[in-house]
Coordinates of C-alpha atoms and ligand atoms in Angstrom, one line a residue:
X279 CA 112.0 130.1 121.8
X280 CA 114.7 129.8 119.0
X281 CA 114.4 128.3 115.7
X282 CA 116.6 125.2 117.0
X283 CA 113.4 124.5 119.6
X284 CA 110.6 125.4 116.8
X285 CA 112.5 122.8 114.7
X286 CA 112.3 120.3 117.6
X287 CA 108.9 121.1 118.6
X288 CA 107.4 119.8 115.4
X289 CA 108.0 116.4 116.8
X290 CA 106.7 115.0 113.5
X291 CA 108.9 116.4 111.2
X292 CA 111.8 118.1 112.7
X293 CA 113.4 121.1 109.3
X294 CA 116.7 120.7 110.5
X295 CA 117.7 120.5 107.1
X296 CA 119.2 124.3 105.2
X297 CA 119.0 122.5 101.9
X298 CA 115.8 123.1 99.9
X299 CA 115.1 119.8 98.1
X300 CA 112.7 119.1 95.5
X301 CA 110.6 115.5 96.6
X302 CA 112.7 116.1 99.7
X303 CA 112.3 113.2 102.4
X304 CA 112.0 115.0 105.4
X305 CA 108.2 114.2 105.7
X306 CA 109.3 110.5 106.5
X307 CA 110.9 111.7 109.5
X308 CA 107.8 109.8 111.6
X309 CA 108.1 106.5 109.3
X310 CA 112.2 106.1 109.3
X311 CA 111.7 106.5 112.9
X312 CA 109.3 104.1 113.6
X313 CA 111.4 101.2 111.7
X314 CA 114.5 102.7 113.3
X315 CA 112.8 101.5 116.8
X316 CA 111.2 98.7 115.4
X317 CA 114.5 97.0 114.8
X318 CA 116.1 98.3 117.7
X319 CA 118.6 100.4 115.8
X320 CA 118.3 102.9 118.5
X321 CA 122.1 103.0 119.5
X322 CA 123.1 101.9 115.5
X323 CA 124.2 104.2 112.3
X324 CA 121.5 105.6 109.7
X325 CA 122.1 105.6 106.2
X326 CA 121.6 107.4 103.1
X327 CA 123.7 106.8 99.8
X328 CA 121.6 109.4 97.5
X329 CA 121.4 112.0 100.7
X330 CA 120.6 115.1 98.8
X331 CA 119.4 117.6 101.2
X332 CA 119.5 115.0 103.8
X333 CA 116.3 115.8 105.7
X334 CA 115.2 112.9 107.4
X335 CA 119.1 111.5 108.5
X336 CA 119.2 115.3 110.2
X337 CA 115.6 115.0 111.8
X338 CA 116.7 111.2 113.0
X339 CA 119.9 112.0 114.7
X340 CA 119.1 115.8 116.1
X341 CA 116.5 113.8 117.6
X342 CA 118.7 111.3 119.3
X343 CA 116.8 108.3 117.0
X344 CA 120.2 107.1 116.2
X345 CA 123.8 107.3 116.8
X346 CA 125.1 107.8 113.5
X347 CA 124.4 109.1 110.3
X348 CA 126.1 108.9 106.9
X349 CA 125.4 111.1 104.7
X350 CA 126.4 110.4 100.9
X351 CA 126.1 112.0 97.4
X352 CA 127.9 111.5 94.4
X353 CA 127.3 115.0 93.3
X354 CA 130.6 117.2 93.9
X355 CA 128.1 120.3 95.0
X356 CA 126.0 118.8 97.0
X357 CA 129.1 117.1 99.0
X358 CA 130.9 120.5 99.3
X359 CA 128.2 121.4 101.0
X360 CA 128.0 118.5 103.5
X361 CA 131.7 118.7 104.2
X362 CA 131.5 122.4 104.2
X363 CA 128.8 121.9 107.1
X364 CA 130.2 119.6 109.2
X365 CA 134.1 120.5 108.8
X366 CA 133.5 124.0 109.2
X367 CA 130.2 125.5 110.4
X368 CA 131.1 128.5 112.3
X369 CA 132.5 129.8 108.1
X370 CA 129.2 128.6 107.0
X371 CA 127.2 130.8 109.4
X372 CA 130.1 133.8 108.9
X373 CA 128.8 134.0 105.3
X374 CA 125.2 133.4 105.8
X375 CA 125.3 136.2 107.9
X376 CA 127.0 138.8 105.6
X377 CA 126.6 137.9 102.2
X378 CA 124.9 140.3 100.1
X379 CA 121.4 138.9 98.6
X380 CA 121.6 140.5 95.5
X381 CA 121.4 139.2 91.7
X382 CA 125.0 140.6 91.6
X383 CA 126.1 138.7 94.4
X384 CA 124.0 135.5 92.6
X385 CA 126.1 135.9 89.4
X386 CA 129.3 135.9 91.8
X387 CA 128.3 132.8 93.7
X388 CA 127.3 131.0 90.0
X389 CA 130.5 131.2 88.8
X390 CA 131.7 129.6 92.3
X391 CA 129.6 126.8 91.7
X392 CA 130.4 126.5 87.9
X393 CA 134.4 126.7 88.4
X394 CA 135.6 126.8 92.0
X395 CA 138.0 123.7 92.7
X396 CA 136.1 120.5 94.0
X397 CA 138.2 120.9 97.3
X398 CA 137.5 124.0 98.5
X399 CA 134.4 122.7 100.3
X400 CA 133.6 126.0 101.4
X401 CA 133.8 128.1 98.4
X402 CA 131.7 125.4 96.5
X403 CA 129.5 124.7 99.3
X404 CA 128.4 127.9 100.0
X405 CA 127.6 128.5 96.5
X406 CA 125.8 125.1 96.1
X407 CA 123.8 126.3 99.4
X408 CA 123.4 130.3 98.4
X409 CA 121.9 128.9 95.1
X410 CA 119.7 126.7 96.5
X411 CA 118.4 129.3 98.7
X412 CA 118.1 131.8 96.2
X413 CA 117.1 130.0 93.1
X414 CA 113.6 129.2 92.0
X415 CA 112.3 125.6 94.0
X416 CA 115.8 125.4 94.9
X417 CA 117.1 123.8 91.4
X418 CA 121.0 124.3 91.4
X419 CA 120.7 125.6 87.1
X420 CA 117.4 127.5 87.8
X421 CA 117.1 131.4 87.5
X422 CA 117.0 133.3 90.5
X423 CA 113.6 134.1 92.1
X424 CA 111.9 136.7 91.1
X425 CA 114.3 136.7 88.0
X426 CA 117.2 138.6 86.9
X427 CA 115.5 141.6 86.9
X428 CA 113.3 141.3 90.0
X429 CA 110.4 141.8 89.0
X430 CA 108.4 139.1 90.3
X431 CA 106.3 138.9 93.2
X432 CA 108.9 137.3 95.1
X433 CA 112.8 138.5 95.4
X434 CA 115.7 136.8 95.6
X435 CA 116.1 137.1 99.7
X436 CA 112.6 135.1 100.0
X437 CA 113.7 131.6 101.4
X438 CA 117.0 133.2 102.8
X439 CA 116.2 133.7 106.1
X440 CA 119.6 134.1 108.0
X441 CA 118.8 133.8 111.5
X442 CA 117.0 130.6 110.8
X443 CA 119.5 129.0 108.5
X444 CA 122.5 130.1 110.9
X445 CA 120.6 128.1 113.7
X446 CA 120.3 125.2 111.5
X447 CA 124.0 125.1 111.1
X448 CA 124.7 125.9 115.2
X449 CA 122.4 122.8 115.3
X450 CA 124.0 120.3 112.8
X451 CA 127.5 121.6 114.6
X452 CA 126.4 120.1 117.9
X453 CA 126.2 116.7 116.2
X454 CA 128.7 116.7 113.6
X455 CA 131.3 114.4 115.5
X456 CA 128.3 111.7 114.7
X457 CA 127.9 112.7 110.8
X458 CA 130.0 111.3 108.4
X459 CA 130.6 112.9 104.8
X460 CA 131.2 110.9 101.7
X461 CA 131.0 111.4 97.8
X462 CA 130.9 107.6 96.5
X463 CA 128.8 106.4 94.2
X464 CA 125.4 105.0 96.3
X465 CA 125.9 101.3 95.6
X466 CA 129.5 101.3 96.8
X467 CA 128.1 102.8 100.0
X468 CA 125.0 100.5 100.1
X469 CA 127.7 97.6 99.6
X470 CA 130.0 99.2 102.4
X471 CA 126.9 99.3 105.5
X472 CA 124.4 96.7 104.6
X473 CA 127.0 94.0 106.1
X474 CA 126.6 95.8 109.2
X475 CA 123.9 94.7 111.6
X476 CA 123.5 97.6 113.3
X477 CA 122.7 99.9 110.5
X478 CA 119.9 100.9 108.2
X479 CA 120.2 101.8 104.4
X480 CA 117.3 104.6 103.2
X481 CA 117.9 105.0 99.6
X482 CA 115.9 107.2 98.0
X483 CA 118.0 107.3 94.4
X484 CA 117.3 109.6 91.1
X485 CA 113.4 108.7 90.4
X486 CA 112.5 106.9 87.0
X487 CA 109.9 109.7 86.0
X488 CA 111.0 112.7 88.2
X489 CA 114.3 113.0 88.3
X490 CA 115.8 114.4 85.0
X491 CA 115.4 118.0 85.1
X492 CA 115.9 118.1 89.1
X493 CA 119.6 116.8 89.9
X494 CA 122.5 116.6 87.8
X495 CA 122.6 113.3 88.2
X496 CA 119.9 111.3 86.4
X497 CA 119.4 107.3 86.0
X498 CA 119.0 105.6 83.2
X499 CA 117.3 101.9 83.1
X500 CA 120.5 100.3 82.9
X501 CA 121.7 102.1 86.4
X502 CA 117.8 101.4 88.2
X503 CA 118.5 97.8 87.2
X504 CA 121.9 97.3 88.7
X505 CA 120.9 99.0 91.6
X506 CA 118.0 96.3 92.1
X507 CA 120.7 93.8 91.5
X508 CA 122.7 95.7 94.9
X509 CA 119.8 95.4 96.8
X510 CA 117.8 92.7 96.0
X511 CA 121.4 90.5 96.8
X512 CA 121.0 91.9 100.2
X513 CA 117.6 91.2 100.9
X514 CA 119.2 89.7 104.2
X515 CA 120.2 93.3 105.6
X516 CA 118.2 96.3 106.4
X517 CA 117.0 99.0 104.0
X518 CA 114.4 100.8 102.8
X519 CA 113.9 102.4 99.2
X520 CA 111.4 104.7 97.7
X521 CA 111.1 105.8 94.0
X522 CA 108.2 107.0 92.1
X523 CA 105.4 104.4 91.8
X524 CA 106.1 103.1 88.3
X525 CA 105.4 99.6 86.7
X526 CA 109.3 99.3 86.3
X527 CA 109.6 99.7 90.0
X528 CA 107.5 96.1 90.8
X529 CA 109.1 94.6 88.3
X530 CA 112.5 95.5 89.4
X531 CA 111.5 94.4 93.1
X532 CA 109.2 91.8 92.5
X533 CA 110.2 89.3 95.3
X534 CA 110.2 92.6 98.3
X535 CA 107.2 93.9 100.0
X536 CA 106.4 97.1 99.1
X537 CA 103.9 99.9 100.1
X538 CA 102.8 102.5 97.6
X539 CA 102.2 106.0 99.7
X540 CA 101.8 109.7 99.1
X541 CA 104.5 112.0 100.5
X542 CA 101.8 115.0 100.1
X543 CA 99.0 113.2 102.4
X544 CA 96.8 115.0 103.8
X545 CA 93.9 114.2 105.8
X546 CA 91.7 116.3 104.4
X547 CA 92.5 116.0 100.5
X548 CA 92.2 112.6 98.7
X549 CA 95.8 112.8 97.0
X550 CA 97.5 110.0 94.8
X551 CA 99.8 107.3 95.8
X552 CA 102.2 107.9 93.8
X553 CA 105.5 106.7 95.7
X554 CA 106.5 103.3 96.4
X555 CA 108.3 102.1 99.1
X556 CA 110.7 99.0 99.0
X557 CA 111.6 96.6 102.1
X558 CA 114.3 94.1 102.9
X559 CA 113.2 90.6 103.9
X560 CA 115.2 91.4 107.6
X561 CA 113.6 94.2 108.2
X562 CA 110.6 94.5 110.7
X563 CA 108.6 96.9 108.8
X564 CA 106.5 99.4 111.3
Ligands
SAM636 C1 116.0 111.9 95.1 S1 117.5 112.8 95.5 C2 117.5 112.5 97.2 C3 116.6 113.4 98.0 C4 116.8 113.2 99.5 N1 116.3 112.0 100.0 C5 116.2 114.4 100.4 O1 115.4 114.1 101.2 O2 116.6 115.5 100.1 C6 118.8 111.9 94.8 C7 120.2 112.4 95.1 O3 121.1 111.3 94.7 C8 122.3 112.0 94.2 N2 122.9 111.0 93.3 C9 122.6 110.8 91.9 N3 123.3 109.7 91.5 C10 124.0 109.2 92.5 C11 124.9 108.1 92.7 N4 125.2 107.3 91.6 N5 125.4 107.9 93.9 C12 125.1 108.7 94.9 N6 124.3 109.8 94.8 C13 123.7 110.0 93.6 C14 121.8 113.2 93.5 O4 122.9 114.2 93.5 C15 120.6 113.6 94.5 O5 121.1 114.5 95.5

């Protein structure tokens, strides 16, 4: 079987996604999808203003859970790569396949990321991507693993495993006339779909606690607050948010049901709740 159908197998939690993303959301796969049918949004458009690596949007629509999906992030990177992906997949795969995975290769594709022109998706994208795959957890300003000198246990080519990742991109290519690419700021998207009845916001924005050191782009209170104001004015559409399960959070959405969860449950280990969850009034939560 090929990696496409091992992907698919896993009914619970498609990895369709070749981004490595810290507090990725891929593991919701089995939740979004259940609200997704819940509301009958079968047929209707899935959406995620602060995409990131985008896991669960790929799971839902490989997986024919929904028609659309639209995938947003402000980051310039991190957008590259989406457009990169689903403009031009066959380049993407091209390079995966023969780029050298060595530190000097690393040091080339750093200065891509650092100073190649916003709109050359694919020289920035496949940086943003080679870094991800080739950096320590996957942090775009991180070292490389195994460090400059490769020395530790594991080497650079550890979570670069072409054949796999080139099937992940033959995969997103089959749907990418149903992806759509865009590098707004989230609340301007939020703003844009929750009008439509048919659709369903995930936002899963910068955490309060977590988020700092991970993505380039951080919130401060100031932004967490006006995006409660975006969402708690459109109480009347249908989204979903999660964020780290601080005090702030409640407060923020104090009128909303809400579910704390773990994303790293597992039956056999008692582990900590420590994610929230955040529900419109419209939605029929499943
Ligand atoms: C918590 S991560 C999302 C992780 C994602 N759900 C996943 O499964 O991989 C937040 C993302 O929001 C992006 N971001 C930060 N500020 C933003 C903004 N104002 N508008 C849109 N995206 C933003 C970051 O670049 C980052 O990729």
């Amino acid at each position: 079987m090929n990696n496409s159908g091992a992907a698919l197998r896993h009914h619970k939690k498609p990895i369709i996604s070749p981004l490595r993303y810290p507090g990725g959301k891929a593991s919701l796969y089995p939740r979004l999808r259940a609200i997704v049918r819940a509301n009958n949004l079968t047929s209707g458009t899935y959406v995620e203003p602060y995409a990131g690596g985008a896991g669960a949007a790929l799971g839902l629509l490989v997986t024919g859970q929904v028609r659309r999906v639209v995938i947003n992030d402000l980051d310039p990177a991190i957008y590259a790569f989406w457009k990169a992906v689903v403009d031009d997949p066959m380049a993407m795969a091209d390079r995966i396949k023969k780029v050298n995975l060595t530190v000097s290769e690393w040091s080339k594709q750093k200065e891509a990321y650092l100073s190649a022109p916003r709109e050359d998706y694919l020289t920035l994208g496949f940086a943003t991507f080679f870094l991800n795959r080739t950096n320590r957890s996957g942090v775009l300003n991180a070292g490389p693993i195994g460090g400059v000198d490769q020395t530790g246990k594991y080497k650079i080519d550890a979570r670069f495993n072409r054949e796999t990742l080139i099937e992940r991109m033959r995969l997103i290519s089959l749907h990418s006339k149903r992806i759509t690419v865009l590098n707004s700021d989230g609340m301007s998207v939020i703003k844009r779909y929750s009008k439509r009845d048919d659709t369903l916001v995930y936002a899963d924005p910068p955490y309060f606690e977590k988020a700092g050191s991970l993505y380039l782009n951080s919130f401060d209170d100031t932004r967490h607050a006006s995006l409660a104001r975006c969402l708690n004015e459109v109480s009347d559409s249908l989204w979903v948010l999660t964020y780290d399960n601080v005090p702030r959070v409640t407060e923020l959405y104090e009128a909303r049901r809400r579910e704390v969860f773990s994303l790293n449950y597992s039956a056999h280990r008692v582990t900590k709740a420590d994610e929230i969850m955040v529900f419109s009034d419209s939605l029929t939560v499943a």
